[in-house]
Amino acid sequence: MKFFIDTANLDEIKEAKEFGVLDGVTTNPSLMAKSGVKGKDNIFKHYKEICDIVQADVSAEVIATDFDGIVREGEELAAIDEHIVVKVPMIRDGVKAIKYFTDNGIRTNCTLVFSAGQAILAAKAGAAYVSPFIGRLDDISFEGMDLIAQIVDIYQTFDFTTEVLAASIRSPLHIVQAAETGADVATCPLNAILGLLKHPLTDIGLEKFLNDAKKLD
Ligand code: G3P
């Protein structure tokens, strides 16, 4: 399973990259706003910086919601760097734009997916990634991970090449469950990735090894 980091914060992206397990980055307008970047030129420069750091897929989301606007914005975003994947919302004009991008060699990530039906449409349109939002389903007492399992199953049945990107991940447990369920990618906040490290028996065991090592001098 690939690990993407779900942030537009350059320090976090660099930290995850240096940690050595980073396969890509996802952003969205909320994460861009949180990073404090403003204005089209600065936003585009920011995407370029992210691409230069990770040298791997970076999802950049369109703001337009009409077909012509999505296509115009997506083409501009894709021109920033070869690693840009255009993130398009699961709406009628979005699906149509994903098909257009697919036919024109631009890779897409279909976002805001909350049902298997939506995931089928994304795959039919040729999205490179589909992003079901686990945490936001859990928030309204639906089991987000069940949706991942359902999409993985359907995609396997029909050999769809769209990768299942488990998004809105909130914890290390979500990452483990996404892996168990067969998601191709988990996009996670940095603290969820680092949370995978933690186990008290590791800390206790290391302390004992280091104490015993002193007897070896
Ligand atoms: O990848 C989508 C993600 O950023 C949404 O996460 O925590 O805002 O639901 P969250």
PDB file of C-alpha atoms and ligand atoms in Angstrom:
ATOM      1  CA  MET A   1       0.000   0.000   0.000  1.00  0.00           C
ATOM      2  CA  LYS A   2       1.285   3.450  -0.926  1.00  0.00           C
ATOM      3  CA  PHE A   3       1.485   6.243   1.680  1.00  0.00           C
ATOM      4  CA  PHE A   4       0.502   9.740   0.625  1.00  0.00           C
ATOM      5  CA  ILE A   5       0.573  12.667   3.036  1.00  0.00           C
ATOM      6  CA  ASP A   6      -2.613  14.706   3.187  1.00  0.00           C
ATOM      7  CA  THR A   7      -1.325  18.253   3.668  1.00  0.00           C
ATOM      8  CA  ALA A   8      -0.108  21.360   1.872  1.00  0.00           C
ATOM      9  CA  ASN A   9       2.372  22.169   4.663  1.00  0.00           C
ATOM     10  CA  LEU A  10       5.902  22.089   3.223  1.00  0.00           C
ATOM     11  CA  ASP A  11       7.577  21.309   6.572  1.00  0.00           C
ATOM     12  CA  GLU A  12       5.330  18.280   7.102  1.00  0.00           C
ATOM     13  CA  ILE A  13       5.896  17.121   3.522  1.00  0.00           C
ATOM     14  CA  LYS A  14       9.690  17.422   3.950  1.00  0.00           C
ATOM     15  CA  GLU A  15       9.524  15.563   7.281  1.00  0.00           C
ATOM     16  CA  ALA A  16       7.511  12.699   5.756  1.00  0.00           C
ATOM     17  CA  LYS A  17       9.851  12.581   2.763  1.00  0.00           C
ATOM     18  CA  GLU A  18      12.923  12.396   5.012  1.00  0.00           C
ATOM     19  CA  PHE A  19      11.258   9.651   7.064  1.00  0.00           C
ATOM     20  CA  GLY A  20      11.491   7.586   3.880  1.00  0.00           C
ATOM     21  CA  VAL A  21       8.015   6.148   3.395  1.00  0.00           C
ATOM     22  CA  LEU A  22       6.361   8.827   1.286  1.00  0.00           C
ATOM     23  CA  ASP A  23       4.822   7.930  -2.089  1.00  0.00           C
ATOM     24  CA  GLY A  24       2.885  11.119  -2.836  1.00  0.00           C
ATOM     25  CA  VAL A  25       0.839  14.066  -1.575  1.00  0.00           C
ATOM     26  CA  THR A  26      -2.828  15.014  -1.625  1.00  0.00           C
ATOM     27  CA  THR A  27      -4.094  18.541  -1.067  1.00  0.00           C
ATOM     28  CA  ASN A  28      -7.480  20.209  -1.139  1.00  0.00           C
ATOM     29  CA  PRO A  29      -8.654  23.835  -0.923  1.00  0.00           C
ATOM     30  CA  SER A  30      -9.066  23.593   2.877  1.00  0.00           C
ATOM     31  CA  LEU A  31      -5.493  22.305   3.305  1.00  0.00           C
ATOM     32  CA  MET A  32      -4.152  25.009   0.962  1.00  0.00           C
ATOM     33  CA  ALA A  33      -6.002  27.679   2.963  1.00  0.00           C
ATOM     34  CA  LYS A  34      -4.580  26.219   6.189  1.00  0.00           C
ATOM     35  CA  SER A  35      -1.046  26.493   4.778  1.00  0.00           C
ATOM     36  CA  GLY A  36      -1.594  30.262   4.395  1.00  0.00           C
ATOM     37  CA  VAL A  37      -0.808  30.409   0.653  1.00  0.00           C
ATOM     38  CA  LYS A  38      -2.928  32.975  -1.237  1.00  0.00           C
ATOM     39  CA  GLY A  39      -3.327  34.051  -4.859  1.00  0.00           C
ATOM     40  CA  LYS A  40      -3.096  31.953  -8.001  1.00  0.00           C
ATOM     41  CA  ASP A  41       0.611  32.594  -8.695  1.00  0.00           C
ATOM     42  CA  ASN A  42       1.643  31.713  -5.133  1.00  0.00           C
ATOM     43  CA  ILE A  43      -0.595  28.654  -5.102  1.00  0.00           C
ATOM     44  CA  PHE A  44       0.925  27.399  -8.367  1.00  0.00           C
ATOM     45  CA  LYS A  45       4.466  28.043  -7.016  1.00  0.00           C
ATOM     46  CA  HIS A  46       3.495  26.122  -3.886  1.00  0.00           C
ATOM     47  CA  TYR A  47       2.355  23.111  -5.942  1.00  0.00           C
ATOM     48  CA  LYS A  48       5.638  23.249  -7.865  1.00  0.00           C
ATOM     49  CA  GLU A  49       7.615  23.267  -4.594  1.00  0.00           C
ATOM     50  CA  ILE A  50       5.656  20.248  -3.369  1.00  0.00           C
ATOM     51  CA  CYS A  51       6.360  18.400  -6.635  1.00  0.00           C
ATOM     52  CA  ASP A  52      10.069  19.223  -6.410  1.00  0.00           C
ATOM     53  CA  ILE A  53      10.227  17.843  -2.864  1.00  0.00           C
ATOM     54  CA  VAL A  54       8.349  14.585  -3.403  1.00  0.00           C
ATOM     55  CA  GLN A  55       9.038  13.774  -7.079  1.00  0.00           C
ATOM     56  CA  ALA A  56       5.860  11.685  -7.025  1.00  0.00           C
ATOM     57  CA  ASP A  57       2.106  12.158  -7.485  1.00  0.00           C
ATOM     58  CA  VAL A  58       0.703  15.403  -6.057  1.00  0.00           C
ATOM     59  CA  SER A  59      -3.067  15.912  -6.160  1.00  0.00           C
ATOM     60  CA  ALA A  60      -4.111  19.517  -6.868  1.00  0.00           C
ATOM     61  CA  GLU A  61      -7.830  20.264  -6.713  1.00  0.00           C
ATOM     62  CA  VAL A  62      -9.894  22.365  -9.107  1.00  0.00           C
ATOM     63  CA  ILE A  63     -12.273  24.962  -7.686  1.00  0.00           C
ATOM     64  CA  ALA A  64     -14.553  25.250 -10.735  1.00  0.00           C
ATOM     65  CA  THR A  65     -17.719  23.157 -10.787  1.00  0.00           C
ATOM     66  CA  ASP A  66     -18.717  23.549 -14.444  1.00  0.00           C
ATOM     67  CA  PHE A  67     -17.205  21.421 -17.234  1.00  0.00           C
ATOM     68  CA  ASP A  68     -15.420  24.244 -19.092  1.00  0.00           C
ATOM     69  CA  GLY A  69     -14.043  25.718 -15.882  1.00  0.00           C
ATOM     70  CA  ILE A  70     -12.852  22.342 -14.556  1.00  0.00           C
ATOM     71  CA  VAL A  71     -11.101  21.592 -17.860  1.00  0.00           C
ATOM     72  CA  ARG A  72      -9.463  25.039 -18.004  1.00  0.00           C
ATOM     73  CA  GLU A  73      -8.256  24.871 -14.386  1.00  0.00           C
ATOM     74  CA  GLY A  74      -7.197  21.225 -14.642  1.00  0.00           C
ATOM     75  CA  GLU A  75      -5.102  21.894 -17.757  1.00  0.00           C
ATOM     76  CA  GLU A  76      -3.382  24.808 -16.007  1.00  0.00           C
ATOM     77  CA  LEU A  77      -2.692  22.686 -12.929  1.00  0.00           C
ATOM     78  CA  ALA A  78      -1.390  19.775 -15.019  1.00  0.00           C
ATOM     79  CA  ALA A  79       1.012  22.146 -16.801  1.00  0.00           C
ATOM     80  CA  ILE A  80       2.749  23.007 -13.495  1.00  0.00           C
ATOM     81  CA  ASP A  81       4.602  19.694 -13.288  1.00  0.00           C
ATOM     82  CA  GLU A  82       4.420  16.163 -14.642  1.00  0.00           C
ATOM     83  CA  HIS A  83       3.625  14.870 -11.140  1.00  0.00           C
ATOM     84  CA  ILE A  84       0.383  16.841 -10.781  1.00  0.00           C
ATOM     85  CA  VAL A  85      -2.772  14.727 -10.594  1.00  0.00           C
ATOM     86  CA  VAL A  86      -5.877  16.871 -11.100  1.00  0.00           C
ATOM     87  CA  LYS A  87      -8.346  16.405  -8.269  1.00  0.00           C
ATOM     88  CA  VAL A  88     -11.946  16.679  -9.452  1.00  0.00           C
ATOM     89  CA  PRO A  89     -15.114  16.506  -7.319  1.00  0.00           C
ATOM     90  CA  MET A  90     -17.671  13.735  -7.847  1.00  0.00           C
ATOM     91  CA  ILE A  91     -20.300  15.842  -9.563  1.00  0.00           C
ATOM     92  CA  ARG A  92     -21.896  15.475 -13.006  1.00  0.00           C
ATOM     93  CA  ASP A  93     -19.564  17.943 -14.767  1.00  0.00           C
ATOM     94  CA  GLY A  94     -16.679  16.487 -12.762  1.00  0.00           C
ATOM     95  CA  VAL A  95     -17.249  12.991 -14.166  1.00  0.00           C
ATOM     96  CA  LYS A  96     -17.495  14.461 -17.665  1.00  0.00           C
ATOM     97  CA  ALA A  97     -14.235  16.371 -17.107  1.00  0.00           C
ATOM     98  CA  ILE A  98     -12.485  13.242 -15.751  1.00  0.00           C
ATOM     99  CA  LYS A  99     -13.371  11.475 -19.010  1.00  0.00           C
ATOM    100  CA  TYR A 100     -12.038  14.469 -20.991  1.00  0.00           C
ATOM    101  CA  PHE A 101      -8.791  14.503 -18.974  1.00  0.00           C
ATOM    102  CA  THR A 102      -8.410  10.720 -19.378  1.00  0.00           C
ATOM    103  CA  ASP A 103      -8.781  11.044 -23.156  1.00  0.00           C
ATOM    104  CA  ASN A 104      -6.177  13.830 -23.166  1.00  0.00           C
ATOM    105  CA  GLY A 105      -3.499  12.161 -21.047  1.00  0.00           C
ATOM    106  CA  ILE A 106      -4.124  14.053 -17.794  1.00  0.00           C
ATOM    107  CA  ARG A 107      -4.394  11.902 -14.672  1.00  0.00           C
ATOM    108  CA  THR A 108      -7.165  12.594 -12.173  1.00  0.00           C
ATOM    109  CA  ASN A 109      -8.136  11.905  -8.588  1.00  0.00           C
ATOM    110  CA  CYS A 110     -11.915  11.829  -8.129  1.00  0.00           C
ATOM    111  CA  THR A 111     -12.637  13.323  -4.715  1.00  0.00           C
ATOM    112  CA  LEU A 112     -15.575  13.542  -2.304  1.00  0.00           C
ATOM    113  CA  VAL A 113     -16.637   9.952  -2.935  1.00  0.00           C
ATOM    114  CA  PHE A 114     -19.048   8.498  -0.388  1.00  0.00           C
ATOM    115  CA  SER A 115     -20.680   5.573  -2.190  1.00  0.00           C
ATOM    116  CA  ALA A 116     -19.794   2.561  -4.346  1.00  0.00           C
ATOM    117  CA  GLY A 117     -21.988   3.946  -7.133  1.00  0.00           C
ATOM    118  CA  GLN A 118     -19.903   7.107  -7.257  1.00  0.00           C
ATOM    119  CA  ALA A 119     -16.716   5.000  -7.296  1.00  0.00           C
ATOM    120  CA  ILE A 120     -18.035   3.026 -10.293  1.00  0.00           C
ATOM    121  CA  LEU A 121     -18.654   6.277 -12.193  1.00  0.00           C
ATOM    122  CA  ALA A 122     -15.126   7.519 -11.389  1.00  0.00           C
ATOM    123  CA  ALA A 123     -13.592   4.293 -12.682  1.00  0.00           C
ATOM    124  CA  LYS A 124     -15.773   4.281 -15.817  1.00  0.00           C
ATOM    125  CA  ALA A 125     -14.590   7.834 -16.577  1.00  0.00           C
ATOM    126  CA  GLY A 126     -10.984   6.658 -16.208  1.00  0.00           C
ATOM    127  CA  ALA A 127      -9.862   8.337 -12.981  1.00  0.00           C
ATOM    128  CA  ALA A 128      -6.345   7.335 -11.906  1.00  0.00           C
ATOM    129  CA  TYR A 129      -7.485   7.475  -8.253  1.00  0.00           C
ATOM    130  CA  VAL A 130     -10.795   7.432  -6.435  1.00  0.00           C
ATOM    131  CA  SER A 131     -10.900   9.056  -2.997  1.00  0.00           C
ATOM    132  CA  PRO A 132     -13.526   7.641  -0.602  1.00  0.00           C
ATOM    133  CA  PHE A 133     -13.600   9.730   2.603  1.00  0.00           C
ATOM    134  CA  ILE A 134     -13.391   7.274   5.512  1.00  0.00           C
ATOM    135  CA  GLY A 135     -13.333   9.684   8.472  1.00  0.00           C
ATOM    136  CA  ARG A 136     -16.248  11.773   7.271  1.00  0.00           C
ATOM    137  CA  LEU A 137     -18.386   8.620   6.928  1.00  0.00           C
ATOM    138  CA  ASP A 138     -17.344   7.499  10.410  1.00  0.00           C
ATOM    139  CA  ASP A 139     -18.330  11.000  11.626  1.00  0.00           C
ATOM    140  CA  ILE A 140     -21.948  10.329  10.643  1.00  0.00           C
ATOM    141  CA  SER A 141     -21.895   6.776  12.038  1.00  0.00           C
ATOM    142  CA  PHE A 142     -21.420   4.935   8.761  1.00  0.00           C
ATOM    143  CA  GLU A 143     -18.510   2.464   8.663  1.00  0.00           C
ATOM    144  CA  GLY A 144     -16.099   4.183   6.270  1.00  0.00           C
ATOM    145  CA  MET A 145     -13.956   1.091   5.909  1.00  0.00           C
ATOM    146  CA  ASP A 146     -16.935  -0.918   4.579  1.00  0.00           C
ATOM    147  CA  LEU A 147     -17.003   1.424   1.599  1.00  0.00           C
ATOM    148  CA  ILE A 148     -13.311   0.782   0.900  1.00  0.00           C
ATOM    149  CA  ALA A 149     -13.963  -2.986   0.974  1.00  0.00           C
ATOM    150  CA  GLN A 150     -16.949  -2.628  -1.365  1.00  0.00           C
ATOM    151  CA  ILE A 151     -15.018  -0.523  -3.903  1.00  0.00           C
ATOM    152  CA  VAL A 152     -11.946  -2.810  -3.803  1.00  0.00           C
ATOM    153  CA  ASP A 153     -14.232  -5.782  -4.451  1.00  0.00           C
ATOM    154  CA  ILE A 154     -16.045  -4.149  -7.392  1.00  0.00           C
ATOM    155  CA  TYR A 155     -12.837  -2.874  -8.985  1.00  0.00           C
ATOM    156  CA  GLN A 156     -11.266  -6.348  -8.727  1.00  0.00           C
ATOM    157  CA  THR A 157     -14.323  -7.991 -10.271  1.00  0.00           C
ATOM    158  CA  PHE A 158     -14.167  -5.759 -13.332  1.00  0.00           C
ATOM    159  CA  ASP A 159     -10.381  -5.208 -13.500  1.00  0.00           C
ATOM    160  CA  PHE A 160     -10.789  -1.437 -13.191  1.00  0.00           C
ATOM    161  CA  THR A 161      -7.340   0.149 -13.063  1.00  0.00           C
ATOM    162  CA  THR A 162      -8.443   3.097 -10.898  1.00  0.00           C
ATOM    163  CA  GLU A 163      -6.516   2.987  -7.615  1.00  0.00           C
ATOM    164  CA  VAL A 164      -8.494   3.118  -4.370  1.00  0.00           C
ATOM    165  CA  LEU A 165      -7.098   5.991  -2.321  1.00  0.00           C
ATOM    166  CA  ALA A 166      -8.440   5.858   1.233  1.00  0.00           C
ATOM    167  CA  ALA A 167      -8.852   9.520   2.246  1.00  0.00           C
ATOM    168  CA  SER A 168     -10.032  11.438   5.305  1.00  0.00           C
ATOM    169  CA  ILE A 169      -7.900   9.118   7.401  1.00  0.00           C
ATOM    170  CA  ARG A 170      -7.670  10.271  10.986  1.00  0.00           C
ATOM    171  CA  SER A 171      -5.594   7.673  12.868  1.00  0.00           C
ATOM    172  CA  PRO A 172      -2.967   4.916  12.652  1.00  0.00           C
ATOM    173  CA  LEU A 173      -5.793   2.375  13.068  1.00  0.00           C
ATOM    174  CA  HIS A 174      -7.467   3.733   9.924  1.00  0.00           C
ATOM    175  CA  ILE A 175      -4.187   3.149   8.042  1.00  0.00           C
ATOM    176  CA  VAL A 176      -3.944  -0.456   9.236  1.00  0.00           C
ATOM    177  CA  GLN A 177      -7.604  -1.099   8.383  1.00  0.00           C
ATOM    178  CA  ALA A 178      -7.159   0.448   4.925  1.00  0.00           C
ATOM    179  CA  ALA A 179      -4.220  -1.906   4.350  1.00  0.00           C
ATOM    180  CA  GLU A 180      -6.216  -4.919   5.579  1.00  0.00           C
ATOM    181  CA  THR A 181      -9.080  -3.959   3.304  1.00  0.00           C
ATOM    182  CA  GLY A 182      -6.867  -3.739   0.228  1.00  0.00           C
ATOM    183  CA  ALA A 183      -6.765   0.008  -0.455  1.00  0.00           C
ATOM    184  CA  ASP A 184      -4.019   0.841  -2.959  1.00  0.00           C
ATOM    185  CA  VAL A 185      -3.153   4.089  -1.181  1.00  0.00           C
ATOM    186  CA  ALA A 186      -3.802   5.704   2.185  1.00  0.00           C
ATOM    187  CA  THR A 187      -3.500   9.475   2.367  1.00  0.00           C
ATOM    188  CA  CYS A 188      -2.854  10.489   5.931  1.00  0.00           C
ATOM    189  CA  PRO A 189      -1.925  13.371   8.201  1.00  0.00           C
ATOM    190  CA  LEU A 190       1.713  13.185   9.361  1.00  0.00           C
ATOM    191  CA  ASN A 191       0.721  12.337  12.953  1.00  0.00           C
ATOM    192  CA  ALA A 192      -1.238   9.268  11.781  1.00  0.00           C
ATOM    193  CA  ILE A 193       1.811   7.992   9.849  1.00  0.00           C
ATOM    194  CA  LEU A 194       4.142   8.590  12.813  1.00  0.00           C
ATOM    195  CA  GLY A 195       1.571   6.993  15.129  1.00  0.00           C
ATOM    196  CA  LEU A 196       2.269   3.672  13.418  1.00  0.00           C
ATOM    197  CA  LEU A 197       5.673   3.685  15.106  1.00  0.00           C
ATOM    198  CA  LYS A 198       4.323   3.546  18.609  1.00  0.00           C
ATOM    199  CA  HIS A 199       4.278   0.446  20.765  1.00  0.00           C
ATOM    200  CA  PRO A 200       5.124   0.398  24.495  1.00  0.00           C
ATOM    201  CA  LEU A 201       6.779  -3.035  24.196  1.00  0.00           C
ATOM    202  CA  THR A 202       9.165  -1.574  21.600  1.00  0.00           C
ATOM    203  CA  ASP A 203      10.160   1.194  24.043  1.00  0.00           C
ATOM    204  CA  ILE A 204      10.504  -1.235  26.974  1.00  0.00           C
ATOM    205  CA  GLY A 205      12.433  -3.736  24.837  1.00  0.00           C
ATOM    206  CA  LEU A 206      14.811  -1.098  23.492  1.00  0.00           C
ATOM    207  CA  GLU A 207      15.508   0.239  26.981  1.00  0.00           C
ATOM    208  CA  LYS A 208      16.406  -3.288  28.155  1.00  0.00           C
ATOM    209  CA  PHE A 209      18.626  -3.957  25.115  1.00  0.00           C
ATOM    210  CA  LEU A 210      20.462  -0.663  25.665  1.00  0.00           C
ATOM    211  CA  ASN A 211      20.942  -1.388  29.391  1.00  0.00           C
ATOM    212  CA  ASP A 212      22.205  -4.909  28.658  1.00  0.00           C
ATOM    213  CA  ALA A 213      24.499  -3.544  25.958  1.00  0.00           C
ATOM    214  CA  LYS A 214      26.346  -1.621  28.652  1.00  0.00           C
ATOM    215  CA  LYS A 215      27.402  -5.019  30.080  1.00  0.00           C
ATOM    216  CA  LEU A 216      29.172  -5.799  26.800  1.00  0.00           C
ATOM    217  CA  ASP A 217      31.936  -3.187  27.242  1.00  0.00           C
TER     218      ASP A 217
HETATM  219  O1  G3P B   1      -8.106  13.700   1.490  1.00  0.00           O
HETATM  220  C1  G3P B   1      -9.283  14.298   1.937  1.00  0.00           C
HETATM  221  C2  G3P B   1      -9.076  14.744   3.334  1.00  0.00           C
HETATM  222  O2  G3P B   1      -8.235  15.847   3.369  1.00  0.00           O
HETATM  223  C3  G3P B   1     -10.288  15.050   4.092  1.00  0.00           C
HETATM  224  O3  G3P B   1      -9.930  14.825   5.398  1.00  0.00           O
HETATM  225  O4  G3P B   1     -10.131  14.987   7.811  1.00  0.00           O
HETATM  226  O5  G3P B   1     -10.985  16.849   6.345  1.00  0.00           O
HETATM  227  O6  G3P B   1     -12.181  14.666   6.457  1.00  0.00           O
HETATM  228  P1  G3P B   1     -10.882  15.365   6.574  1.00  0.00           P
END
